[in-house]
């Protein structure tokens, strides 16, 4: 077993200069752990970012193949600690099996998928327009554009994904893949898991002979650590998954720097879930099971949790809601991640129920069983009430469903139009309802990052085509994704080379195309070299 230090890791060195400490808390018993974790001081953060900036002077020139080898090595080092990681994260989050072993596989697969992306090489988006010296009325210069790494990146781990959106999760993997050094701000909900990942990543840095500043980790259980990190003048970008409040605070903080930097924050979402009448009639029972499964998965602690269900008023609908409520009531609630998530959920439900015009059908209370736990909760209101009160549009982060009944499909569409940006939108419908559902799909399309037909929003594939993002407040950068291969583009910036001689061009832009990558040359996609 790895013995935990409780320290920060600054460019490969364990460091505990500060006096403020905190511990893990077992969510099943609410008991604190033994290890004291040290909040990083401003000096430690300064050291970490300075080392990252120094490392970047080397890693910005690394070929993609070297970065790919590093990502594969990181995945191997993480696998070596698999059992310890699963056991420790289970103790700190209560997420259990099969969730945690599955999430670990997803995390290492993600690192390896970025390695494959790098080896293929076309991710740099090379575009070449060759010179036209004889063009009239003026000659056209030679222009060649590609993506280059942005520089040191701060990654804020999420509480609800201790592996896949944490120390070596998607933000870190995509920043590393771009060639950017990373400073992770560990989530205070799982500091021991963070330290174990740090051991694995430090081993990978050493094994691949990368500069030590390529990876640092700072612990913290207060906003100061994150704020000091984001304010550091040598930082170039931020990746974040968490609350709207936290993401927005970091976004505002980064904007107020003398030199603002991008903050890619993935925040809350209520993920509207529309059920067409034909679907209730044809398969109401299986829909109850499907929706309960998605709404309660991981104690509902997913940013893709289907929190808002929009449905047409009818007797069949009322019967469906009753069956759903009974199924939610019958299912045993699971342990939640931590005290603040449990109390935040209790506050959010209280606010909704207290808003007037909302019926609490089941739940609405903390479950007293020794650990952090909240009852499976179902609420119902109508579209007029919902539209008139923006407070009802806010996220309940947990196993909570709010049904909105609408008198007509047009009213349902208008209700969707009042929603803010969302990560996902789902339509459940029968084949003969495709045309009827078209206006709903169009309304959803305008405000979501992923539109789903006859599926559930939980479960986010890590593939090239994935879009895990959406208009604000789902994210602060709707043109990007935090899951999938194109996530790498957040940590790169385009650079155009105008009339630059070949020896000064990167391989990706040379006439010979030595990397054999797919490029756009004079408006056409090709892997062919440019004939001079
Ligand atoms: P959080 O409160 O947003 O915290 C996430 C990270 O950001 C933590 O490391 C936190 O540091 C830091 N942070 C928060 N506010 C900050 C600020 N003003 N300045 C600097 N750093 C700041 O998220 P959480 O602890 O994971 O969960 C709280 C709520 O977030 C949940 O109840 C839920 O509503 C939402 N949530 C959303 C998602 C999602 O996927 N969209 C995921 C998880 C949670 P400290 O804790 O050290 O202050």
XYZ file of C-alpha atoms and ligand atoms in Angstrom:
580
model
C 0.000 0.000 0.000
C 1.167 3.532 -0.760
C 1.608 5.511 2.435
C -0.064 8.889 2.127
C 1.860 12.081 2.944
C -1.011 14.594 3.044
C 1.261 16.954 1.116
C 1.058 18.890 -2.116
C 3.250 17.811 -4.996
C 5.193 20.665 -6.574
C 7.135 19.610 -9.665
C 7.606 16.119 -8.261
C 8.537 17.183 -4.699
C 6.211 16.643 -1.749
C 5.611 19.936 0.036
C 3.604 21.015 3.104
C 4.507 24.589 3.954
C 1.089 25.619 5.231
C -0.542 25.080 8.627
C -4.146 24.686 7.463
C -5.188 21.084 7.088
C -8.282 19.003 6.395
C -9.141 15.307 6.210
C -11.142 12.921 4.075
C -14.620 12.162 5.389
C -16.221 8.750 4.989
C -19.652 9.579 3.491
C -21.135 6.320 4.812
C -20.312 7.168 8.447
C -19.454 10.907 8.351
C -16.237 9.998 10.237
C -13.036 11.913 9.401
C -9.970 10.024 8.166
C -6.549 9.954 9.846
C -4.413 11.754 7.292
C -4.152 15.546 7.529
C -4.001 17.114 4.039
C -2.255 20.489 3.787
C -3.817 23.419 1.981
C -1.283 24.738 -0.527
C 0.205 28.133 0.302
C 0.506 30.987 -2.156
C 4.273 30.344 -2.311
C 3.727 26.670 -3.198
C 1.251 27.618 -5.924
C 3.675 30.209 -7.248
C 6.424 27.590 -7.341
C 4.172 25.078 -9.135
C 3.126 27.508 -11.877
C 6.676 28.815 -12.351
C 7.916 25.236 -12.763
C 5.061 24.543 -15.192
C 6.006 27.577 -17.271
C 9.651 26.427 -17.321
C 8.596 22.904 -18.310
C 6.480 24.314 -21.123
C 9.566 25.809 -22.744
C 10.588 22.181 -23.378
C 7.305 20.343 -23.849
C 5.932 22.850 -26.375
C 8.544 21.457 -28.797
C 7.886 17.763 -28.083
C 6.715 15.701 -31.046
C 3.239 14.231 -30.708
C 4.736 10.731 -30.468
C 6.629 11.658 -27.265
C 3.488 13.100 -25.681
C 1.593 9.956 -26.755
C 4.169 7.718 -25.040
C 3.747 9.783 -21.878
C -0.042 9.364 -21.919
C 0.290 5.596 -22.371
C 2.802 5.457 -19.510
C 0.465 7.491 -17.289
C -2.325 4.985 -18.016
C 0.010 2.095 -17.106
C 1.110 3.762 -13.875
C -2.529 4.357 -12.900
C -3.394 0.715 -13.646
C -0.607 -0.377 -11.262
C -2.506 1.378 -8.457
C -5.961 0.205 -9.584
C -6.956 -1.693 -6.440
C -5.715 1.007 -4.092
C -7.389 3.723 -6.123
C -10.752 1.954 -6.177
C -10.593 1.166 -2.466
C -9.526 4.692 -1.491
C -12.062 6.432 -3.740
C -14.780 4.153 -2.413
C -13.885 5.154 1.137
C -13.884 8.858 0.205
C -16.938 8.998 -2.114
C -19.067 5.929 -1.374
C -19.508 5.425 -5.120
C -18.776 1.697 -4.814
C -18.544 -1.049 -7.409
C -19.129 -1.419 -10.374
C -19.082 2.362 -10.728
C -15.496 2.984 -9.577
C -13.717 0.138 -11.433
C -15.650 1.195 -14.551
C -14.738 4.827 -14.100
C -11.073 3.908 -13.686
C -11.132 1.982 -16.960
C -12.749 4.971 -18.608
C -9.979 7.202 -17.229
C -7.090 5.089 -18.516
C -8.884 4.449 -21.831
C -9.275 8.202 -22.194
C -5.521 8.733 -21.753
C -4.827 6.011 -24.334
C -7.403 7.460 -26.746
C -5.587 10.798 -26.646
C -2.326 8.924 -27.298
C -3.903 7.451 -30.461
C -5.146 10.874 -31.488
C -1.600 12.233 -31.202
C -0.074 9.356 -33.162
C -2.560 9.907 -36.002
C -1.521 13.575 -35.907
C -4.277 15.401 -37.811
C -5.628 16.998 -34.583
C -3.444 20.057 -35.232
C -5.940 21.104 -37.938
C -3.313 22.046 -40.526
C -4.675 24.345 -43.243
C -2.511 25.584 -46.093
C -3.218 28.163 -48.784
C -0.193 28.319 -51.055
C 1.037 31.607 -52.503
C -0.397 33.047 -55.704
C 2.342 35.445 -56.812
C 0.527 36.302 -60.056
C -2.897 36.937 -58.558
C -4.457 40.248 -59.626
C -4.893 42.876 -58.409
C -2.496 41.784 -55.640
C -0.453 38.635 -55.078
C -1.622 36.222 -52.354
C 0.991 35.303 -49.743
C 1.596 31.729 -48.572
C -0.510 31.133 -45.413
C -0.323 28.047 -43.205
C -2.314 27.622 -40.009
C -2.271 25.021 -37.242
C -2.968 24.594 -33.541
C -0.153 24.958 -31.004
C -0.239 24.332 -27.223
C -1.402 27.208 -25.041
C 0.804 26.808 -21.905
C 0.309 25.915 -18.214
C -3.245 24.813 -17.394
C -5.003 24.640 -14.001
C -7.449 21.751 -13.649
C -10.125 21.746 -10.935
C -11.226 18.202 -10.085
C -14.922 17.409 -9.805
C -16.348 15.919 -6.630
C -18.664 13.491 -8.415
C -16.079 11.872 -10.715
C -13.031 11.108 -8.539
C -11.289 9.491 -11.537
C -12.699 10.558 -14.916
C -13.058 14.302 -14.167
C -10.304 14.591 -11.607
C -6.501 14.452 -11.248
C -5.867 12.393 -14.395
C -9.322 12.896 -15.922
C -10.443 14.382 -19.205
C -9.218 17.948 -18.621
C -5.759 16.788 -17.549
C -5.514 14.200 -20.343
C -6.477 16.700 -23.032
C -4.131 19.394 -21.684
C -1.225 16.911 -21.483
C -2.052 15.712 -25.007
C -1.792 19.287 -26.227
C 1.688 19.490 -24.643
C 0.564 21.717 -21.769
C 1.854 21.302 -18.198
C -0.950 20.858 -15.638
C -1.427 22.011 -12.067
C -4.327 20.085 -10.514
C -6.394 21.589 -7.702
C -7.613 18.447 -5.953
C -11.212 18.305 -4.799
C -11.373 18.368 -0.969
C -13.930 15.541 -1.114
C -11.307 12.985 -2.177
C -7.784 14.150 -1.247
C -6.323 10.669 -0.714
C -7.480 9.579 -4.179
C -5.907 12.764 -5.543
C -2.607 11.923 -3.868
C -2.572 8.378 -5.277
C -3.139 9.691 -8.813
C -0.339 12.159 -8.174
C 2.007 9.279 -7.348
C 1.083 7.613 -10.651
C 1.505 10.785 -12.719
C 4.807 11.668 -11.029
C 6.049 8.153 -11.877
C 5.051 8.702 -15.505
C 6.825 12.074 -15.620
C 10.016 10.420 -14.320
C 9.761 7.318 -16.504
C 9.383 9.431 -19.652
C 12.087 11.888 -18.597
C 9.719 14.848 -18.827
C 10.550 18.055 -16.927
C 9.276 17.727 -13.356
C 7.153 20.875 -13.673
C 4.948 19.155 -16.283
C 2.684 18.080 -13.418
C 1.942 19.500 -9.968
C -0.929 18.950 -7.571
C -2.218 21.320 -4.900
C -4.718 20.386 -2.222
C -7.180 22.806 -0.698
C -10.499 22.982 1.108
C -11.239 26.656 0.634
C -11.599 29.053 -2.252
C -8.225 30.687 -1.594
C -6.111 27.935 -3.157
C -8.118 27.975 -6.393
C -8.182 31.762 -6.509
C -4.403 32.013 -6.033
C -3.910 29.492 -8.808
C -6.185 31.258 -11.307
C -4.607 34.613 -10.533
C -1.067 33.425 -11.243
C 0.320 35.544 -14.104
C 1.968 32.587 -15.895
C -1.180 30.457 -16.048
C -2.769 30.264 -19.524
C -6.087 28.385 -19.115
C -8.409 26.699 -16.612
C -10.453 23.494 -16.840
C -13.231 23.136 -14.263
C -16.153 20.800 -13.489
C -18.457 21.659 -10.622
C -21.067 24.135 -9.502
C -22.328 27.209 -11.338
C -21.270 29.289 -8.355
C -17.699 27.937 -8.345
C -17.283 27.962 -12.127
C -18.639 31.477 -12.451
C -16.422 32.737 -9.598
C -13.326 31.347 -11.314
C -14.441 32.682 -14.699
C -14.928 36.175 -13.225
C -11.630 35.940 -11.385
C -9.769 34.976 -14.589
C -11.460 37.821 -16.468
C -10.309 40.330 -13.852
C -6.642 39.431 -14.209
C -4.531 42.112 -15.904
C -4.230 39.517 -18.700
C -7.479 37.502 -18.799
C -7.294 33.795 -19.662
C -9.936 31.299 -20.841
C -11.869 29.297 -18.240
C -13.486 26.149 -19.579
C -16.047 25.532 -16.859
C -18.611 22.752 -17.133
C -21.301 23.574 -14.596
C -24.854 22.648 -13.748
C -27.691 21.467 -15.983
C -31.268 20.262 -15.501
C -31.247 18.270 -18.767
C -34.864 18.603 -19.987
C -36.434 15.241 -20.755
C -39.551 15.383 -22.954
C -41.931 12.433 -23.086
C -44.377 12.358 -25.998
C -47.831 10.853 -25.345
C -47.296 7.913 -27.707
C -44.252 6.789 -25.724
C -46.256 6.716 -22.480
C -49.023 4.751 -24.139
C -46.744 2.259 -25.888
C -44.130 1.657 -23.174
C -44.982 3.565 -20.011
C -43.751 0.824 -17.665
C -40.354 0.449 -19.261
C -40.033 4.243 -19.422
C -40.624 4.420 -15.659
C -37.773 1.942 -15.140
C -35.494 3.742 -17.596
C -36.096 7.161 -16.095
C -35.777 5.983 -12.479
C -32.513 4.249 -13.416
C -31.086 7.403 -14.973
C -32.370 9.824 -12.296
C -30.986 7.774 -9.396
C -27.707 6.614 -10.975
C -24.814 7.538 -8.676
C -27.363 9.020 -6.225
C -28.357 11.409 -9.004
C -25.004 13.177 -8.705
C -24.416 13.618 -12.420
C -24.321 16.842 -14.382
C -26.362 14.927 -17.002
C -29.055 13.831 -14.535
C -32.522 14.189 -16.166
C -33.877 16.595 -13.546
C -36.753 18.144 -15.485
C -39.405 16.008 -17.188
C -41.813 17.768 -19.545
C -44.977 15.940 -20.395
C -48.480 16.667 -21.777
C -51.394 16.872 -19.343
C -53.706 13.836 -19.496
C -55.035 10.995 -17.346
C -52.360 8.722 -18.804
C -49.725 11.248 -17.780
C -51.009 11.453 -14.201
C -50.969 7.674 -14.042
C -47.387 7.669 -15.377
C -46.277 10.215 -12.768
C -47.883 8.117 -10.018
C -46.120 4.966 -11.189
C -42.831 6.861 -11.411
C -43.304 8.258 -7.911
C -44.024 4.799 -6.505
C -40.921 3.379 -8.195
C -38.731 6.195 -6.829
C -40.172 5.636 -3.353
C -39.565 1.900 -3.533
C -35.910 2.227 -4.488
C -33.358 2.433 -1.686
C -31.510 5.785 -1.801
C -27.724 5.652 -2.025
C -25.089 7.443 -0.002
C -24.211 10.944 -1.262
C -20.721 12.328 -1.732
C -20.380 14.801 1.093
C -22.076 17.116 3.574
C -22.149 20.125 1.275
C -23.784 18.223 -1.579
C -26.390 16.778 0.808
C -27.149 20.184 2.366
C -27.062 21.937 -1.039
C -29.651 19.485 -2.330
C -31.839 19.914 0.733
C -31.743 23.712 0.237
C -32.528 23.457 -3.480
C -35.552 21.182 -2.929
C -36.791 23.348 -0.071
C -36.607 26.405 -2.315
C -38.566 24.658 -5.088
C -41.257 23.270 -2.810
C -41.543 26.607 -1.041
C -41.890 28.533 -4.292
C -45.648 27.942 -4.461
C -47.518 25.936 -7.070
C -45.195 22.918 -6.732
C -46.429 19.622 -5.263
C -43.997 17.380 -3.414
C -45.035 13.832 -4.388
C -42.379 11.920 -2.455
C -39.093 12.468 -0.631
C -37.942 15.992 0.104
C -35.906 15.051 3.149
C -32.494 13.957 4.325
C -32.418 10.241 5.175
C -30.960 9.585 8.586
C -29.001 6.356 8.224
C -25.553 7.273 9.488
C -24.184 8.609 6.213
C -24.947 11.446 3.816
C -28.167 10.526 2.078
C -31.212 12.198 0.535
C -34.555 10.587 -0.237
C -35.527 9.919 -3.844
C -37.678 12.939 -4.538
C -40.421 13.690 -7.063
C -42.128 17.061 -7.512
C -44.741 18.297 -9.949
C -45.853 21.649 -11.270
C -47.505 23.062 -14.371
C -45.900 24.960 -17.207
C -47.444 28.344 -16.292
C -46.008 28.186 -12.787
C -42.680 26.956 -14.091
C -42.345 29.673 -16.712
C -43.197 32.423 -14.257
C -40.505 31.519 -11.718
C -36.865 31.212 -12.883
C -35.931 29.790 -9.469
C -37.724 26.591 -10.511
C -35.282 26.222 -13.418
C -32.322 25.633 -11.092
C -30.510 22.329 -10.649
C -31.276 19.862 -7.837
C -27.978 17.969 -7.713
C -29.165 14.537 -6.598
C -31.930 11.936 -7.119
C -34.678 14.488 -7.742
C -37.214 14.802 -10.571
C -39.460 17.787 -11.287
C -42.371 17.024 -13.624
C -43.758 19.922 -15.679
C -47.170 19.264 -17.171
C -48.099 21.258 -20.269
C -51.587 21.650 -21.807
C -50.376 21.418 -25.424
C -47.271 20.562 -27.361
C -46.951 24.197 -28.378
C -47.049 25.205 -24.718
C -44.349 22.610 -24.019
C -42.210 24.126 -26.785
C -42.697 27.616 -25.321
C -41.709 26.274 -21.911
C -38.490 24.848 -23.346
C -37.794 28.266 -24.841
C -37.612 29.757 -21.338
C -34.803 27.412 -20.257
C -31.186 28.498 -20.089
C -28.318 26.584 -21.715
C -28.183 22.850 -20.974
C -25.724 20.010 -21.455
C -28.377 17.719 -22.920
C -31.990 17.511 -24.035
C -33.867 14.225 -24.507
C -37.007 13.258 -26.428
C -38.805 9.985 -25.813
C -41.256 9.310 -28.640
C -42.696 6.645 -30.921
C -41.786 6.382 -34.608
C -45.100 7.927 -35.673
C -44.436 10.986 -33.482
C -41.323 12.137 -35.338
C -43.022 15.027 -37.123
C -45.003 16.075 -34.051
C -41.746 16.152 -32.090
C -39.914 18.295 -34.670
C -40.699 21.685 -32.990
C -39.610 20.209 -29.643
C -36.338 19.007 -31.163
C -35.786 22.418 -32.726
C -36.450 24.222 -29.445
C -34.061 21.900 -27.611
C -31.414 22.201 -30.321
C -31.068 25.912 -29.585
C -30.161 25.409 -25.945
C -28.349 22.070 -25.524
C -24.965 20.556 -26.334
C -26.313 17.040 -27.016
C -29.777 16.130 -28.326
C -30.927 12.581 -27.493
C -33.704 10.495 -29.056
C -35.138 7.581 -27.057
C -32.151 7.373 -24.727
C -31.086 8.835 -21.390
C -28.634 11.686 -20.834
C -26.508 9.871 -18.221
C -23.613 7.963 -19.786
C -21.290 10.117 -21.906
C -19.302 8.253 -24.578
C -15.656 9.273 -24.924
C -15.433 9.446 -28.725
C -14.488 11.951 -31.409
C -18.089 13.012 -32.018
C -18.954 13.668 -28.367
C -20.154 17.119 -27.307
C -20.228 17.555 -23.536
C -20.916 21.242 -23.201
C -23.631 23.700 -24.057
C -24.634 27.359 -23.883
C -24.160 29.242 -20.588
C -24.788 28.388 -17.781
C -24.109 24.757 -18.744
C -20.603 25.958 -19.588
C -18.628 29.168 -19.917
C -17.420 28.182 -23.407
C -20.204 26.728 -25.598
C -17.858 26.298 -28.562
C -15.949 23.550 -26.744
C -16.415 20.126 -25.141
C -14.900 18.662 -21.980
C -15.400 15.048 -23.113
C -14.211 13.430 -26.325
C -11.187 13.895 -28.491
C -11.916 17.465 -29.567
C -11.515 18.512 -25.900
C -7.820 18.935 -26.740
C -8.628 22.070 -28.745
C -9.409 23.991 -25.533
C -5.730 23.915 -24.676
C -4.380 24.877 -28.075
C -4.503 28.094 -30.049
C -4.343 28.654 -33.781
C -1.237 30.210 -35.275
C -0.926 31.292 -38.924
C 2.487 31.362 -40.575
C 2.648 33.842 -43.452
C 5.428 33.398 -46.041
C 7.598 31.580 -43.484
C 10.541 29.639 -44.978
C 10.242 25.846 -44.807
C 13.052 25.252 -42.258
C 11.138 27.449 -39.786
C 7.812 25.671 -40.323
C 6.607 22.828 -38.056
C 6.508 19.418 -39.782
C 2.699 19.562 -39.903
C 2.884 22.503 -42.299
C 5.829 21.526 -44.504
C 5.212 20.896 -48.223
C 6.389 17.269 -47.919
C 3.813 16.476 -45.186
C 6.364 14.280 -43.350
C 3.769 13.326 -40.713
C 1.324 12.098 -43.375
C -1.544 13.925 -41.660
C -4.840 15.028 -43.148
C -4.670 18.717 -44.097
C -6.738 21.219 -46.033
C -4.543 22.348 -48.898
C -5.964 24.995 -51.198
C -9.525 24.208 -50.037
C -9.269 20.382 -50.321
C -8.757 17.708 -47.657
C -5.653 15.668 -48.525
C -2.726 13.708 -47.114
C -0.673 14.293 -50.265
C 2.514 16.379 -50.192
C 2.451 19.731 -51.959
C 4.224 19.530 -55.318
C 6.442 22.520 -55.883
P -17.823 23.304 -6.359
O -18.316 23.834 -5.076
O -18.052 24.118 -7.555
O -16.253 23.048 -6.184
C -15.447 22.547 -7.238
C -14.022 23.012 -7.048
O -13.959 24.421 -7.277
C -13.477 22.790 -5.657
O -12.116 22.449 -5.764
C -13.644 24.132 -5.000
O -12.664 24.369 -4.041
C -13.421 25.075 -6.159
N -14.132 26.334 -5.967
C -15.464 26.489 -5.755
N -15.775 27.792 -5.656
C -14.620 28.470 -5.795
C -14.295 29.844 -5.783
N -15.207 30.785 -5.574
N -13.008 30.193 -5.965
C -12.059 29.234 -6.144
N -12.308 27.940 -6.156
C -13.572 27.543 -5.993
O -18.408 21.885 -6.679
P -18.603 20.575 -5.786
O -17.910 20.708 -4.485
O -18.198 19.465 -6.632
O -20.145 20.433 -5.557
C -20.985 21.469 -5.169
C -22.130 21.591 -6.154
O -21.636 21.638 -7.497
C -23.063 20.423 -6.171
O -23.999 20.492 -5.167
C -23.645 20.521 -7.559
O -24.711 21.426 -7.578
C -22.555 21.061 -8.404
N -21.818 20.059 -9.212
C -21.926 20.064 -10.559
C -21.196 19.149 -11.303
C -21.244 19.123 -12.788
O -20.810 18.147 -13.356
N -21.680 20.145 -13.454
C -20.362 18.248 -10.705
C -20.254 18.278 -9.335
C -20.974 19.197 -8.608
P -12.970 24.251 -2.484
O -13.989 23.183 -2.292
O -11.635 23.957 -1.942
O -13.510 25.594 -2.092
